[in-house]
Amino acid sequence: RNIVMTADLRAKRTQKAIKEAFVDLLHERDYDKINVQDIVTRAMINRSTFYQYYFNKSDLTGKLIAEIRCGYEQFLILRFGKNPQESIKARESLTHQDRRLALALLKIQTPKHNFRREMHTLVKNRFLAYASNQDPNLDWDFHADSYAAMALHAGEYYLKKGQELNEIETLKDWQKVMDILQIGLMGDDE
């Protein structure tokens, strides 16, 4: 039993080292300038060890994207569920490593891996379902697309600054922008 637990712990440590090495490299250079040798050198493992867990760099990328997407999907289920307040706790539980990983993955834009596009689609679809439930007579597609773009931009902005995103304050800020634009179009006499 101890042998199995030791092997499992070693595997987790190795996968963590691979993940951290890849994220560090993504913060230093473009995705297409990183190869498996760079990752194994940074992780201080043998190339064959890398291939025990991943087929190639693309496989590693896909698994990391799926990991973050799964966590974010759970957050969105709470956010657009019956008790949106629960989503605040879920968002706060994001670790520093998750944030570094998310920022690194946002840089990847290949035909096969585009984390930004996947997240945009995920947010858009969740909002679309939520809004359509609130008012099924309105075509919410434009609103959902706009919300997804603004939400992702706000999230990335605060991740880069190392700050917590406060959704209520962000919504108030967006309202200020809308108010200023409306005043500019309608004039001051409104």
mmCIF file of C-alpha atoms in Angstrom:
data_model
loop_
_atom_site.group_PDB
_atom_site.id
_atom_site.type_symbol
_atom_site.label_atom_id
_atom_site.label_comp_id
_atom_site.label_asym_id
_atom_site.label_seq_id
_atom_site.Cartn_x
_atom_site.Cartn_y
_atom_site.Cartn_z
ATOM 1 C CA ARG A 1 0.000 0.000 0.000
ATOM 2 C CA ASN A 2 2.815 2.437 0.846
ATOM 3 C CA ILE A 3 4.504 1.677 -2.467
ATOM 4 C CA VAL A 4 1.355 2.670 -4.361
ATOM 5 C CA MET A 5 0.966 5.882 -2.331
ATOM 6 C CA THR A 6 4.646 6.755 -2.878
ATOM 7 C CA ALA A 7 4.359 6.167 -6.628
ATOM 8 C CA ASP A 8 1.163 8.238 -6.763
ATOM 9 C CA LEU A 9 2.811 11.077 -4.846
ATOM 10 C CA ARG A 10 5.841 10.936 -7.142
ATOM 11 C CA ALA A 11 3.574 11.067 -10.207
ATOM 12 C CA LYS A 12 1.712 14.089 -8.824
ATOM 13 C CA ARG A 13 4.979 15.876 -8.074
ATOM 14 C CA THR A 14 6.280 15.127 -11.556
ATOM 15 C CA GLN A 15 3.098 16.374 -13.229
ATOM 16 C CA LYS A 16 3.213 19.502 -11.069
ATOM 17 C CA ALA A 17 6.834 20.116 -12.095
ATOM 18 C CA ILE A 18 5.918 19.700 -15.772
ATOM 19 C CA LYS A 19 2.943 22.041 -15.425
ATOM 20 C CA GLU A 20 4.947 24.706 -13.563
ATOM 21 C CA ALA A 21 7.805 24.487 -16.063
ATOM 22 C CA PHE A 22 5.391 24.908 -18.977
ATOM 23 C CA VAL A 23 3.607 27.853 -17.340
ATOM 24 C CA ASP A 24 6.939 29.544 -16.554
ATOM 25 C CA LEU A 25 8.013 29.112 -20.169
ATOM 26 C CA LEU A 26 4.701 30.508 -21.447
ATOM 27 C CA HIS A 27 5.282 33.630 -19.360
ATOM 28 C CA GLU A 28 8.713 33.993 -20.969
ATOM 29 C CA ARG A 29 8.045 33.241 -24.633
ATOM 30 C CA ASP A 30 5.453 32.421 -27.255
ATOM 31 C CA TYR A 31 3.821 28.990 -27.323
ATOM 32 C CA ASP A 32 5.277 28.092 -30.714
ATOM 33 C CA LYS A 33 8.794 28.834 -29.403
ATOM 34 C CA ILE A 34 8.479 26.171 -26.667
ATOM 35 C CA ASN A 35 9.240 22.502 -27.271
ATOM 36 C CA VAL A 36 9.167 19.375 -25.118
ATOM 37 C CA GLN A 37 12.919 19.591 -24.511
ATOM 38 C CA ASP A 38 12.484 23.090 -23.048
ATOM 39 C CA ILE A 39 9.785 21.780 -20.706
ATOM 40 C CA VAL A 40 11.745 18.733 -19.502
ATOM 41 C CA THR A 41 14.901 20.782 -18.999
ATOM 42 C CA ARG A 42 13.007 23.332 -16.892
ATOM 43 C CA ALA A 43 11.152 20.596 -14.970
ATOM 44 C CA MET A 44 14.437 18.728 -14.418
ATOM 45 C CA ILE A 45 13.039 15.428 -15.640
ATOM 46 C CA ASN A 46 13.913 12.994 -18.413
ATOM 47 C CA ARG A 47 12.179 13.238 -21.739
ATOM 48 C CA SER A 48 10.821 9.691 -21.292
ATOM 49 C CA THR A 49 9.227 10.767 -17.999
ATOM 50 C CA PHE A 50 7.330 13.542 -19.821
ATOM 51 C CA TYR A 51 6.005 10.980 -22.310
ATOM 52 C CA GLN A 52 4.676 8.807 -19.492
ATOM 53 C CA TYR A 53 2.071 11.515 -18.863
ATOM 54 C CA TYR A 54 1.660 13.387 -22.163
ATOM 55 C CA PHE A 55 1.928 12.488 -25.840
ATOM 56 C CA ASN A 56 3.391 15.874 -26.734
ATOM 57 C CA LYS A 57 3.191 19.588 -25.948
ATOM 58 C CA SER A 58 -0.267 19.797 -27.523
ATOM 59 C CA ASP A 59 -1.559 17.028 -25.246
ATOM 60 C CA LEU A 60 -0.182 18.857 -22.187
ATOM 61 C CA THR A 61 -1.791 22.089 -23.391
ATOM 62 C CA GLY A 62 -5.158 20.436 -23.966
ATOM 63 C CA LYS A 63 -5.162 18.850 -20.519
ATOM 64 C CA LEU A 64 -4.272 22.131 -18.811
ATOM 65 C CA ILE A 65 -6.984 23.978 -20.732
ATOM 66 C CA ALA A 66 -9.509 21.298 -19.750
ATOM 67 C CA GLU A 67 -8.452 21.596 -16.097
ATOM 68 C CA ILE A 68 -9.020 25.360 -15.947
ATOM 69 C CA ARG A 69 -12.150 25.223 -18.113
ATOM 70 C CA CYS A 70 -13.708 22.634 -15.797
ATOM 71 C CA GLY A 71 -13.137 24.817 -12.728
ATOM 72 C CA TYR A 72 -14.445 27.905 -14.496
ATOM 73 C CA GLU A 73 -17.482 26.042 -15.760
ATOM 74 C CA GLN A 74 -18.341 25.145 -12.163
ATOM 75 C CA PHE A 75 -18.010 28.827 -11.263
ATOM 76 C CA LEU A 76 -20.371 29.813 -14.113
ATOM 77 C CA ILE A 77 -22.931 27.208 -13.051
ATOM 78 C CA LEU A 78 -22.983 28.847 -9.627
ATOM 79 C CA ARG A 79 -22.911 32.392 -11.077
ATOM 80 C CA PHE A 80 -25.926 31.828 -13.287
ATOM 81 C CA GLY A 81 -27.671 29.439 -10.914
ATOM 82 C CA LYS A 82 -30.275 29.967 -8.233
ATOM 83 C CA ASN A 83 -27.852 31.518 -5.749
ATOM 84 C CA PRO A 84 -25.242 33.659 -7.560
ATOM 85 C CA GLN A 85 -23.689 34.680 -4.207
ATOM 86 C CA GLU A 86 -22.119 31.202 -4.005
ATOM 87 C CA SER A 87 -20.017 32.071 -7.048
ATOM 88 C CA ILE A 88 -18.098 34.678 -5.048
ATOM 89 C CA LYS A 89 -16.688 31.966 -2.774
ATOM 90 C CA ALA A 90 -15.855 29.791 -5.783
ATOM 91 C CA ARG A 91 -13.981 32.630 -7.511
ATOM 92 C CA GLU A 92 -12.054 33.429 -4.330
ATOM 93 C CA SER A 93 -10.867 29.825 -4.130
ATOM 94 C CA LEU A 94 -8.746 30.231 -7.262
ATOM 95 C CA THR A 95 -5.162 29.716 -6.215
ATOM 96 C CA HIS A 96 -2.203 31.795 -7.325
ATOM 97 C CA GLN A 97 -1.088 28.872 -9.520
ATOM 98 C CA ASP A 98 -4.505 28.732 -11.229
ATOM 99 C CA ARG A 99 -4.234 32.441 -11.973
ATOM 100 C CA ARG A 100 -0.730 32.081 -13.418
ATOM 101 C CA LEU A 101 -1.936 29.148 -15.498
ATOM 102 C CA ALA A 102 -4.978 31.038 -16.785
ATOM 103 C CA LEU A 103 -2.850 34.029 -17.811
ATOM 104 C CA ALA A 104 -0.383 31.741 -19.557
ATOM 105 C CA LEU A 105 -3.115 29.835 -21.401
ATOM 106 C CA LEU A 106 -4.742 33.090 -22.582
ATOM 107 C CA LYS A 107 -1.603 33.668 -24.665
ATOM 108 C CA ILE A 108 -2.086 30.456 -26.656
ATOM 109 C CA GLN A 109 -3.984 30.983 -29.894
ATOM 110 C CA THR A 110 -3.475 28.121 -32.311
ATOM 111 C CA PRO A 111 -6.048 26.408 -34.528
ATOM 112 C CA LYS A 112 -6.172 23.504 -32.055
ATOM 113 C CA HIS A 113 -5.770 25.371 -28.753
ATOM 114 C CA ASN A 114 -7.366 28.742 -28.155
ATOM 115 C CA PHE A 115 -8.207 29.134 -24.473
ATOM 116 C CA ARG A 116 -9.544 32.673 -24.958
ATOM 117 C CA ARG A 117 -11.993 31.523 -27.643
ATOM 118 C CA GLU A 118 -13.088 28.508 -25.575
ATOM 119 C CA MET A 119 -13.683 30.676 -22.516
ATOM 120 C CA HIS A 120 -15.560 33.267 -24.566
ATOM 121 C CA THR A 121 -17.851 30.569 -25.931
ATOM 122 C CA LEU A 122 -18.366 29.071 -22.478
ATOM 123 C CA VAL A 123 -19.261 32.422 -20.872
ATOM 124 C CA LYS A 124 -21.451 33.428 -23.813
ATOM 125 C CA ASN A 125 -23.430 30.177 -23.757
ATOM 126 C CA ARG A 126 -23.931 30.257 -19.969
ATOM 127 C CA PHE A 127 -25.098 33.876 -20.088
ATOM 128 C CA LEU A 128 -27.315 33.155 -23.088
ATOM 129 C CA ALA A 129 -29.070 30.321 -21.264
ATOM 130 C CA TYR A 130 -29.469 32.451 -18.128
ATOM 131 C CA ALA A 131 -30.747 35.547 -19.941
ATOM 132 C CA SER A 132 -33.079 33.543 -22.196
ATOM 133 C CA ASN A 133 -34.597 32.038 -19.096
ATOM 134 C CA GLN A 134 -35.168 35.542 -17.691
ATOM 135 C CA ASP A 135 -36.763 36.871 -20.886
ATOM 136 C CA PRO A 136 -37.338 34.233 -23.590
ATOM 137 C CA ASN A 137 -38.858 36.794 -26.001
ATOM 138 C CA LEU A 138 -35.606 38.682 -26.557
ATOM 139 C CA ASP A 139 -32.789 37.601 -28.888
ATOM 140 C CA TRP A 140 -29.898 37.619 -26.413
ATOM 141 C CA ASP A 141 -27.093 36.624 -28.804
ATOM 142 C CA PHE A 142 -25.531 40.098 -29.151
ATOM 143 C CA HIS A 143 -25.841 40.749 -25.419
ATOM 144 C CA ALA A 144 -24.294 37.386 -24.561
ATOM 145 C CA ASP A 145 -21.405 37.937 -26.964
ATOM 146 C CA SER A 146 -20.782 41.431 -25.555
ATOM 147 C CA TYR A 147 -20.993 40.225 -21.964
ATOM 148 C CA ALA A 148 -18.540 37.391 -22.645
ATOM 149 C CA ALA A 149 -16.024 39.792 -24.222
ATOM 150 C CA MET A 150 -16.300 42.280 -21.350
ATOM 151 C CA ALA A 151 -16.216 39.593 -18.643
ATOM 152 C CA LEU A 152 -13.109 37.951 -20.092
ATOM 153 C CA HIS A 153 -11.384 41.287 -20.524
ATOM 154 C CA ALA A 154 -12.189 42.285 -16.932
ATOM 155 C CA GLY A 155 -10.982 38.928 -15.637
ATOM 156 C CA GLU A 156 -7.718 39.145 -17.548
ATOM 157 C CA TYR A 157 -7.220 42.778 -16.490
ATOM 158 C CA TYR A 158 -7.497 41.932 -12.804
ATOM 159 C CA LEU A 159 -5.430 38.743 -13.162
ATOM 160 C CA LYS A 160 -2.603 40.773 -14.696
ATOM 161 C CA LYS A 161 -2.818 43.303 -11.890
ATOM 162 C CA GLY A 162 -2.826 40.532 -9.284
ATOM 163 C CA GLN A 163 -6.114 41.822 -7.873
ATOM 164 C CA GLU A 164 -9.419 40.180 -7.085
ATOM 165 C CA LEU A 165 -12.200 40.853 -9.549
ATOM 166 C CA ASN A 166 -15.197 42.341 -7.738
ATOM 167 C CA GLU A 167 -18.107 41.601 -10.033
ATOM 168 C CA ILE A 168 -20.473 44.094 -8.402
ATOM 169 C CA GLU A 169 -17.945 46.929 -8.717
ATOM 170 C CA THR A 170 -17.142 45.878 -12.284
ATOM 171 C CA LEU A 171 -20.836 46.003 -13.214
ATOM 172 C CA LYS A 172 -21.041 49.500 -11.689
ATOM 173 C CA ASP A 173 -17.992 50.535 -13.726
ATOM 174 C CA TRP A 174 -19.601 49.198 -16.913
ATOM 175 C CA GLN A 175 -22.754 51.159 -16.067
ATOM 176 C CA LYS A 176 -20.652 54.343 -15.740
ATOM 177 C CA VAL A 177 -19.291 53.723 -19.241
ATOM 178 C CA MET A 178 -22.826 53.244 -20.601
ATOM 179 C CA ASP A 179 -24.004 56.412 -18.837
ATOM 180 C CA ILE A 180 -21.183 58.490 -20.308
ATOM 181 C CA LEU A 181 -21.819 57.134 -23.791
ATOM 182 C CA GLN A 182 -25.532 57.804 -23.455
ATOM 183 C CA ILE A 183 -24.941 61.387 -22.292
ATOM 184 C CA GLY A 184 -22.647 61.948 -25.272
ATOM 185 C CA LEU A 185 -25.309 60.737 -27.707
ATOM 186 C CA MET A 186 -28.316 62.416 -26.105
ATOM 187 C CA GLY A 187 -26.707 65.600 -24.911
ATOM 188 C CA ASP A 188 -26.775 67.106 -21.423
ATOM 189 C CA ASP A 189 -30.465 68.114 -21.511
ATOM 190 C CA GLU A 190 -31.733 64.608 -20.686
#
